[in-house]
Amino acid sequence: MKISLHKILLLILLTFSGLSISSTWVIEDIRISGLQRVSAGSIFAEIPYSIGDSIGQDEIVELSKAIFSTGQFDDINIGRDGNALLINLTERPTIDEILIEGNEAIKTDNLLDGLQNSGIFEGALFKRSVFENLSSELERQYVSQGKYGASVNVSSEQLPRNRVKLSVDIEEGETAELNSINIVGNKIFSEEELKKVFKLRPRSWLSIFRTNTPYSKENLRGDLESLESFYKNRGYLNFSVNNSIITISENKQELFITVDIFEGEIYKINEVSIAGDIPIDEQVLESLIFLENNSVFSQELITFSEDSINNLLNNEGFLFSEVSGNIRSVDDNLVDVIFFVEPGQRTYIRNINFSGNERTHDIVLRREMRQMEGAWASNSLIERSKLRLDRLGFFKQVDFEKIPVSGEKDKVDIEFTVEEEFSGSIAGSLGYGAYGFSLGANYSESNAFGTGNSIGVGINYSDWQTNLSFNFFDPYFSPDGVGLGYGAYLRSSDYSNFNISAYNTESFGGSVQFVLPINEISQLSLSVALDQTDLQSDFLSSRQLLDFISSEGSKFETLTLGASWSRNSLNRGLFPTAGTLNVISASVAIPGSSLTYGKLSHRFKYFRPLSNNFIFSIRTELGGLFAYGDTETAPPYENFYAGGLNSVRGFEQNSLGPRAVYDNFFSGYNRPVGGTYSLEGGFDLIFPIPFLEDTRSVRSSVFLDYGNVFSEECKSYETNCSEFDLSELRYSLGLGVTWITALGPMSFAISSVFGDDELDETETFQFEIGNQF
């Protein structure tokens, strides 16, 4: 705290009124009083005099200035008792508590950070001068957010032991709405064209369809920088913003922005060159420069060229390289651009460490690394390693940090930090109802026990079905990344006890699968499966099933060979935001099997990020089932189904397509039997939920779904059946949300359907938990 000299002299004059100090005297003793928190020793250390020194008026002034300079005291009284120097001090109180009320637009933590920058925080000394300016400081924070009507009242309360409590009462008022933006000085480009660069926009009827950027000084500064980039990317090198004027209406509810600009003249490139210490082929670097002689100057292309050269150097081990494009004027409208390259020292990776993986084993993360320890550092390999960790689907978030090794300038450590996510689902049931007692348990996990292997186990029992299943997959069965999977099942179903359904089955089988990596994003899968199924009918069976049994029999043993190709460039395994997924699959029951048939499918997903954290998504799925050889009809238990939360939302699970037909008194029963062809898909506009701070485990979207299943050849007696016909597609429009929980994904959808048939079964609200999506 600075105290002017005349104030110190006045204080001394008042202190020594009535005392004769016209002459000096020798200090025989120094007595300090009034201290509570500050130690006497620290004061003696600041006093420039000690016992035995002579002291007079000039020395008293110097003594007072020394004590005031500590900033610890509100008041200092100096007196004399004989030859003893008396110093009475009044300490400044400390701030014990800061209470802020009434704030919503600016978080309390942010306000406290602003106060701390002004020297006001709990435990700090209470300075009256700073306290008096506190209201205006806080009001300035609100003005910067466009709240010009905000008022701040600050009060202090004295507490025992020389402490104070500060109370800040805030009335934020309304945020002023941006009424208009006016640009003056522009001759080359129209005002409307320039306004498109701004994120700040006056409110209009279109605002209900977009998120308006609120006014703040930071947002205006960002828009002015965007305006400058707009001009400099088009050759106007000397463009500048002369002034930006903010006008406020009398009621402080409306803002008017006027931007005065100078456009200047257009510049062209005379010559482009590279200088500096170039550690790789100069021609390679020249190929990364996107400026040409005699072309229009563009700051964007300079920046892009800098980044491209820097990325190349980073990938060659020069992690701390610097590339700068410097401009040198040649003529009034010509410039040279010289790219100065400073590669620095080539950097090597000492250690790669992982943190945050409390459940997942280190080896699961380490085997995804494309950057190796001991090799030179490569940004692209580090980023690719991060991407592979993201695609596992085990983590909410993956980050990394390059940490220089102390004492070794050419080495860094890479620290990967992950935040684990639920990667499995658990579902169970226990009950008794119209169809008897039921007990079930299902467990699936894509990161079983943190090993990176996937396991699925299902045990279900009821009066109408017993089902046992097991599946296992090891993605790194061999060191070179060949995956191995296998599974088995035993299933007995008596649908007549469950309902008046079509058939009963006894089946068991197993399968083995090998996955061969092709490159970083593509792989080939080969499989073989053996199945034995005993199909039984009774008087409740549908006509379609009886026709199949009459044609093909009821006991089948099949050996099926399968192959699939996939290409996955999605940026995450869970809730991707960018990239594509393509999967083409084929399987065929080979000759010698009881039935000879084949199955084809294609699955496609596409994600593209939009502005304001919105994401556009497309998905499609095609499927076909066919018989060949001596088999006339493909088995009905291999049919395709559509409808439900993971298919066409708004329609009941598996309910679309042809219906069962009965030759007896159950002819009115409406039950789907599936089809030999399927087409389904949808469009999603994914948006963040505004009131959730952490949306990494939640995904919400507005969707348009479509789909149906068809038959290869509809029989004359079948209902709701059609051959492949796009005009028979069903549609739904609605809102869907999926949340990753400890029990697996929890999903719900609210839908409105259209294009439906009178036999279609619809659901406005759908919900499920524990099923993978």
PDB file of N, CA, C and O in Angstrom, residues 496-529:
ATOM      1  N   SER A 496     -45.755 -73.191 -27.366  1.00  0.00           N
ATOM      2  CA  SER A 496     -47.180 -73.427 -27.099  1.00  0.00           C
ATOM      3  C   SER A 496     -47.510 -73.139 -25.637  1.00  0.00           C
ATOM      4  O   SER A 496     -48.620 -72.738 -25.305  1.00  0.00           O
ATOM      5  N   ASN A 497     -46.540 -73.330 -24.735  1.00  0.00           N
ATOM      6  CA  ASN A 497     -46.763 -72.970 -23.334  1.00  0.00           C
ATOM      7  C   ASN A 497     -46.663 -71.469 -23.116  1.00  0.00           C
ATOM      8  O   ASN A 497     -47.222 -70.931 -22.171  1.00  0.00           O
ATOM      9  N   PHE A 498     -45.910 -70.803 -23.976  1.00  0.00           N
ATOM     10  CA  PHE A 498     -45.745 -69.359 -23.838  1.00  0.00           C
ATOM     11  C   PHE A 498     -46.938 -68.609 -24.411  1.00  0.00           C
ATOM     12  O   PHE A 498     -47.444 -67.659 -23.823  1.00  0.00           O
ATOM     13  N   ASN A 499     -47.382 -69.056 -25.581  1.00  0.00           N
ATOM     14  CA  ASN A 499     -48.483 -68.366 -26.244  1.00  0.00           C
ATOM     15  C   ASN A 499     -48.971 -69.307 -27.342  1.00  0.00           C
ATOM     16  O   ASN A 499     -48.565 -70.452 -27.405  1.00  0.00           O
ATOM     17  N   ILE A 500     -49.819 -68.841 -28.194  1.00  0.00           N
ATOM     18  CA  ILE A 500     -50.325 -69.663 -29.296  1.00  0.00           C
ATOM     19  C   ILE A 500     -49.412 -69.526 -30.503  1.00  0.00           C
ATOM     20  O   ILE A 500     -49.862 -69.428 -31.644  1.00  0.00           O
ATOM     21  N   SER A 501     -48.097 -69.497 -30.224  1.00  0.00           N
ATOM     22  CA  SER A 501     -47.135 -69.249 -31.268  1.00  0.00           C
ATOM     23  C   SER A 501     -46.945 -70.483 -32.147  1.00  0.00           C
ATOM     24  O   SER A 501     -47.563 -71.517 -31.930  1.00  0.00           O
ATOM     25  N   ALA A 502     -45.982 -70.368 -33.101  1.00  0.00           N
ATOM     26  CA  ALA A 502     -45.972 -71.265 -34.235  1.00  0.00           C
ATOM     27  C   ALA A 502     -45.241 -72.578 -34.016  1.00  0.00           C
ATOM     28  O   ALA A 502     -45.599 -73.563 -34.641  1.00  0.00           O
ATOM     29  N   TYR A 503     -44.191 -72.657 -33.178  1.00  0.00           N
ATOM     30  CA  TYR A 503     -43.394 -73.868 -33.189  1.00  0.00           C
ATOM     31  C   TYR A 503     -42.603 -74.022 -31.892  1.00  0.00           C
ATOM     32  O   TYR A 503     -42.476 -73.099 -31.085  1.00  0.00           O
ATOM     33  N   ASN A 504     -42.040 -75.238 -31.755  1.00  0.00           N
ATOM     34  CA  ASN A 504     -41.158 -75.572 -30.643  1.00  0.00           C
ATOM     35  C   ASN A 504     -39.836 -76.061 -31.240  1.00  0.00           C
ATOM     36  O   ASN A 504     -39.807 -76.679 -32.311  1.00  0.00           O
ATOM     37  N   THR A 505     -38.748 -75.786 -30.550  1.00  0.00           N
ATOM     38  CA  THR A 505     -37.442 -76.192 -31.069  1.00  0.00           C
ATOM     39  C   THR A 505     -36.571 -76.759 -29.964  1.00  0.00           C
ATOM     40  O   THR A 505     -36.684 -76.378 -28.794  1.00  0.00           O
ATOM     41  N   GLU A 506     -35.708 -77.682 -30.367  1.00  0.00           N
ATOM     42  CA  GLU A 506     -34.606 -78.167 -29.542  1.00  0.00           C
ATOM     43  C   GLU A 506     -33.351 -77.964 -30.383  1.00  0.00           C
ATOM     44  O   GLU A 506     -33.238 -78.540 -31.479  1.00  0.00           O
ATOM     45  N   SER A 507     -32.403 -77.150 -29.908  1.00  0.00           N
ATOM     46  CA  SER A 507     -31.224 -76.880 -30.731  1.00  0.00           C
ATOM     47  C   SER A 507     -29.996 -76.709 -29.860  1.00  0.00           C
ATOM     48  O   SER A 507     -30.086 -76.314 -28.696  1.00  0.00           O
ATOM     49  N   PHE A 508     -28.851 -77.043 -30.453  1.00  0.00           N
ATOM     50  CA  PHE A 508     -27.571 -76.787 -29.812  1.00  0.00           C
ATOM     51  C   PHE A 508     -26.535 -76.618 -30.913  1.00  0.00           C
ATOM     52  O   PHE A 508     -26.735 -77.028 -32.066  1.00  0.00           O
ATOM     53  N   GLY A 509     -25.437 -75.985 -30.557  1.00  0.00           N
ATOM     54  CA  GLY A 509     -24.400 -75.754 -31.559  1.00  0.00           C
ATOM     55  C   GLY A 509     -23.225 -74.998 -30.981  1.00  0.00           C
ATOM     56  O   GLY A 509     -23.171 -74.669 -29.797  1.00  0.00           O
ATOM     57  N   GLY A 510     -22.246 -74.728 -31.842  1.00  0.00           N
ATOM     58  CA  GLY A 510     -21.054 -73.984 -31.446  1.00  0.00           C
ATOM     59  C   GLY A 510     -20.412 -73.359 -32.662  1.00  0.00           C
ATOM     60  O   GLY A 510     -20.751 -73.675 -33.809  1.00  0.00           O
ATOM     61  N   SER A 511     -19.482 -72.437 -32.405  1.00  0.00           N
ATOM     62  CA  SER A 511     -18.826 -71.735 -33.504  1.00  0.00           C
ATOM     63  C   SER A 511     -17.419 -71.329 -33.106  1.00  0.00           C
ATOM     64  O   SER A 511     -17.097 -71.206 -31.912  1.00  0.00           O
ATOM     65  N   VAL A 512     -16.556 -71.131 -34.110  1.00  0.00           N
ATOM     66  CA  VAL A 512     -15.198 -70.634 -33.933  1.00  0.00           C
ATOM     67  C   VAL A 512     -14.984 -69.524 -34.952  1.00  0.00           C
ATOM     68  O   VAL A 512     -15.421 -69.632 -36.109  1.00  0.00           O
ATOM     69  N   GLN A 513     -14.302 -68.444 -34.513  1.00  0.00           N
ATOM     70  CA  GLN A 513     -14.098 -67.278 -35.374  1.00  0.00           C
ATOM     71  C   GLN A 513     -12.660 -66.798 -35.269  1.00  0.00           C
ATOM     72  O   GLN A 513     -12.087 -66.745 -34.180  1.00  0.00           O
ATOM     73  N   PHE A 514     -12.071 -66.476 -36.427  1.00  0.00           N
ATOM     74  CA  PHE A 514     -10.747 -65.856 -36.484  1.00  0.00           C
ATOM     75  C   PHE A 514     -10.888 -64.463 -37.104  1.00  0.00           C
ATOM     76  O   PHE A 514     -11.587 -64.297 -38.122  1.00  0.00           O
ATOM     77  N   VAL A 515     -10.222 -63.469 -36.495  1.00  0.00           N
ATOM     78  CA  VAL A 515     -10.241 -62.102 -37.008  1.00  0.00           C
ATOM     79  C   VAL A 515      -8.829 -61.727 -37.420  1.00  0.00           C
ATOM     80  O   VAL A 515      -7.900 -61.767 -36.595  1.00  0.00           O
ATOM     81  N   LEU A 516      -8.650 -61.373 -38.698  1.00  0.00           N
ATOM     82  CA  LEU A 516      -7.334 -61.071 -39.246  1.00  0.00           C
ATOM     83  C   LEU A 516      -7.241 -59.588 -39.557  1.00  0.00           C
ATOM     84  O   LEU A 516      -8.032 -59.066 -40.354  1.00  0.00           O
ATOM     85  N   PRO A 517      -6.303 -58.860 -38.943  1.00  0.00           N
ATOM     86  CA  PRO A 517      -6.167 -57.426 -39.254  1.00  0.00           C
ATOM     87  C   PRO A 517      -5.585 -57.215 -40.644  1.00  0.00           C
ATOM     88  O   PRO A 517      -4.642 -57.906 -41.050  1.00  0.00           O
ATOM     89  N   ILE A 518      -6.172 -56.277 -41.391  1.00  0.00           N
ATOM     90  CA  ILE A 518      -5.655 -55.916 -42.714  1.00  0.00           C
ATOM     91  C   ILE A 518      -4.769 -54.684 -42.599  1.00  0.00           C
ATOM     92  O   ILE A 518      -3.659 -54.632 -43.118  1.00  0.00           O
ATOM     93  N   ASN A 519      -5.286 -53.660 -41.936  1.00  0.00           N
ATOM     94  CA  ASN A 519      -4.513 -52.456 -41.634  1.00  0.00           C
ATOM     95  C   ASN A 519      -5.084 -51.857 -40.351  1.00  0.00           C
ATOM     96  O   ASN A 519      -5.806 -52.536 -39.609  1.00  0.00           O
ATOM     97  N   GLU A 520      -4.777 -50.592 -40.106  1.00  0.00           N
ATOM     98  CA  GLU A 520      -5.174 -49.966 -38.851  1.00  0.00           C
ATOM     99  C   GLU A 520      -6.688 -49.912 -38.656  1.00  0.00           C
ATOM    100  O   GLU A 520      -7.180 -49.950 -37.533  1.00  0.00           O
ATOM    101  N   ILE A 521      -7.447 -49.835 -39.751  1.00  0.00           N
ATOM    102  CA  ILE A 521      -8.896 -49.651 -39.615  1.00  0.00           C
ATOM    103  C   ILE A 521      -9.718 -50.736 -40.303  1.00  0.00           C
ATOM    104  O   ILE A 521     -10.940 -50.683 -40.273  1.00  0.00           O
ATOM    105  N   SER A 522      -9.061 -51.711 -40.920  1.00  0.00           N
ATOM    106  CA  SER A 522      -9.790 -52.762 -41.636  1.00  0.00           C
ATOM    107  C   SER A 522      -9.392 -54.132 -41.109  1.00  0.00           C
ATOM    108  O   SER A 522      -8.251 -54.348 -40.691  1.00  0.00           O
ATOM    109  N   GLN A 523     -10.352 -55.076 -41.170  1.00  0.00           N
ATOM    110  CA  GLN A 523     -10.060 -56.440 -40.745  1.00  0.00           C
ATOM    111  C   GLN A 523     -10.985 -57.417 -41.471  1.00  0.00           C
ATOM    112  O   GLN A 523     -12.054 -57.047 -41.963  1.00  0.00           O
ATOM    113  N   LEU A 524     -10.544 -58.677 -41.530  1.00  0.00           N
ATOM    114  CA  LEU A 524     -11.295 -59.755 -42.155  1.00  0.00           C
ATOM    115  C   LEU A 524     -11.579 -60.808 -41.095  1.00  0.00           C
ATOM    116  O   LEU A 524     -10.687 -61.193 -40.334  1.00  0.00           O
ATOM    117  N   SER A 525     -12.817 -61.272 -41.064  1.00  0.00           N
ATOM    118  CA  SER A 525     -13.226 -62.275 -40.080  1.00  0.00           C
ATOM    119  C   SER A 525     -13.682 -63.537 -40.810  1.00  0.00           C
ATOM    120  O   SER A 525     -14.465 -63.460 -41.775  1.00  0.00           O
ATOM    121  N   LEU A 526     -13.210 -64.701 -40.345  1.00  0.00           N
ATOM    122  CA  LEU A 526     -13.598 -65.998 -40.897  1.00  0.00           C
ATOM    123  C   LEU A 526     -14.154 -66.852 -39.771  1.00  0.00           C
ATOM    124  O   LEU A 526     -13.601 -66.870 -38.658  1.00  0.00           O
ATOM    125  N   SER A 527     -15.256 -67.576 -40.045  1.00  0.00           N
ATOM    126  CA  SER A 527     -15.891 -68.359 -38.982  1.00  0.00           C
ATOM    127  C   SER A 527     -16.455 -69.659 -39.540  1.00  0.00           C
ATOM    128  O   SER A 527     -16.724 -69.789 -40.741  1.00  0.00           O
ATOM    129  N   VAL A 528     -16.616 -70.617 -38.623  1.00  0.00           N
ATOM    130  CA  VAL A 528     -17.286 -71.872 -38.930  1.00  0.00           C
ATOM    131  C   VAL A 528     -18.210 -72.185 -37.768  1.00  0.00           C
ATOM    132  O   VAL A 528     -17.844 -72.008 -36.605  1.00  0.00           O
ATOM    133  N   ALA A 529     -19.438 -72.618 -38.092  1.00  0.00           N
ATOM    134  CA  ALA A 529     -20.432 -72.880 -37.038  1.00  0.00           C
ATOM    135  C   ALA A 529     -21.162 -74.177 -37.349  1.00  0.00           C
ATOM    136  O   ALA A 529     -21.468 -74.483 -38.515  1.00  0.00           O
TER     137      ALA A 529
END
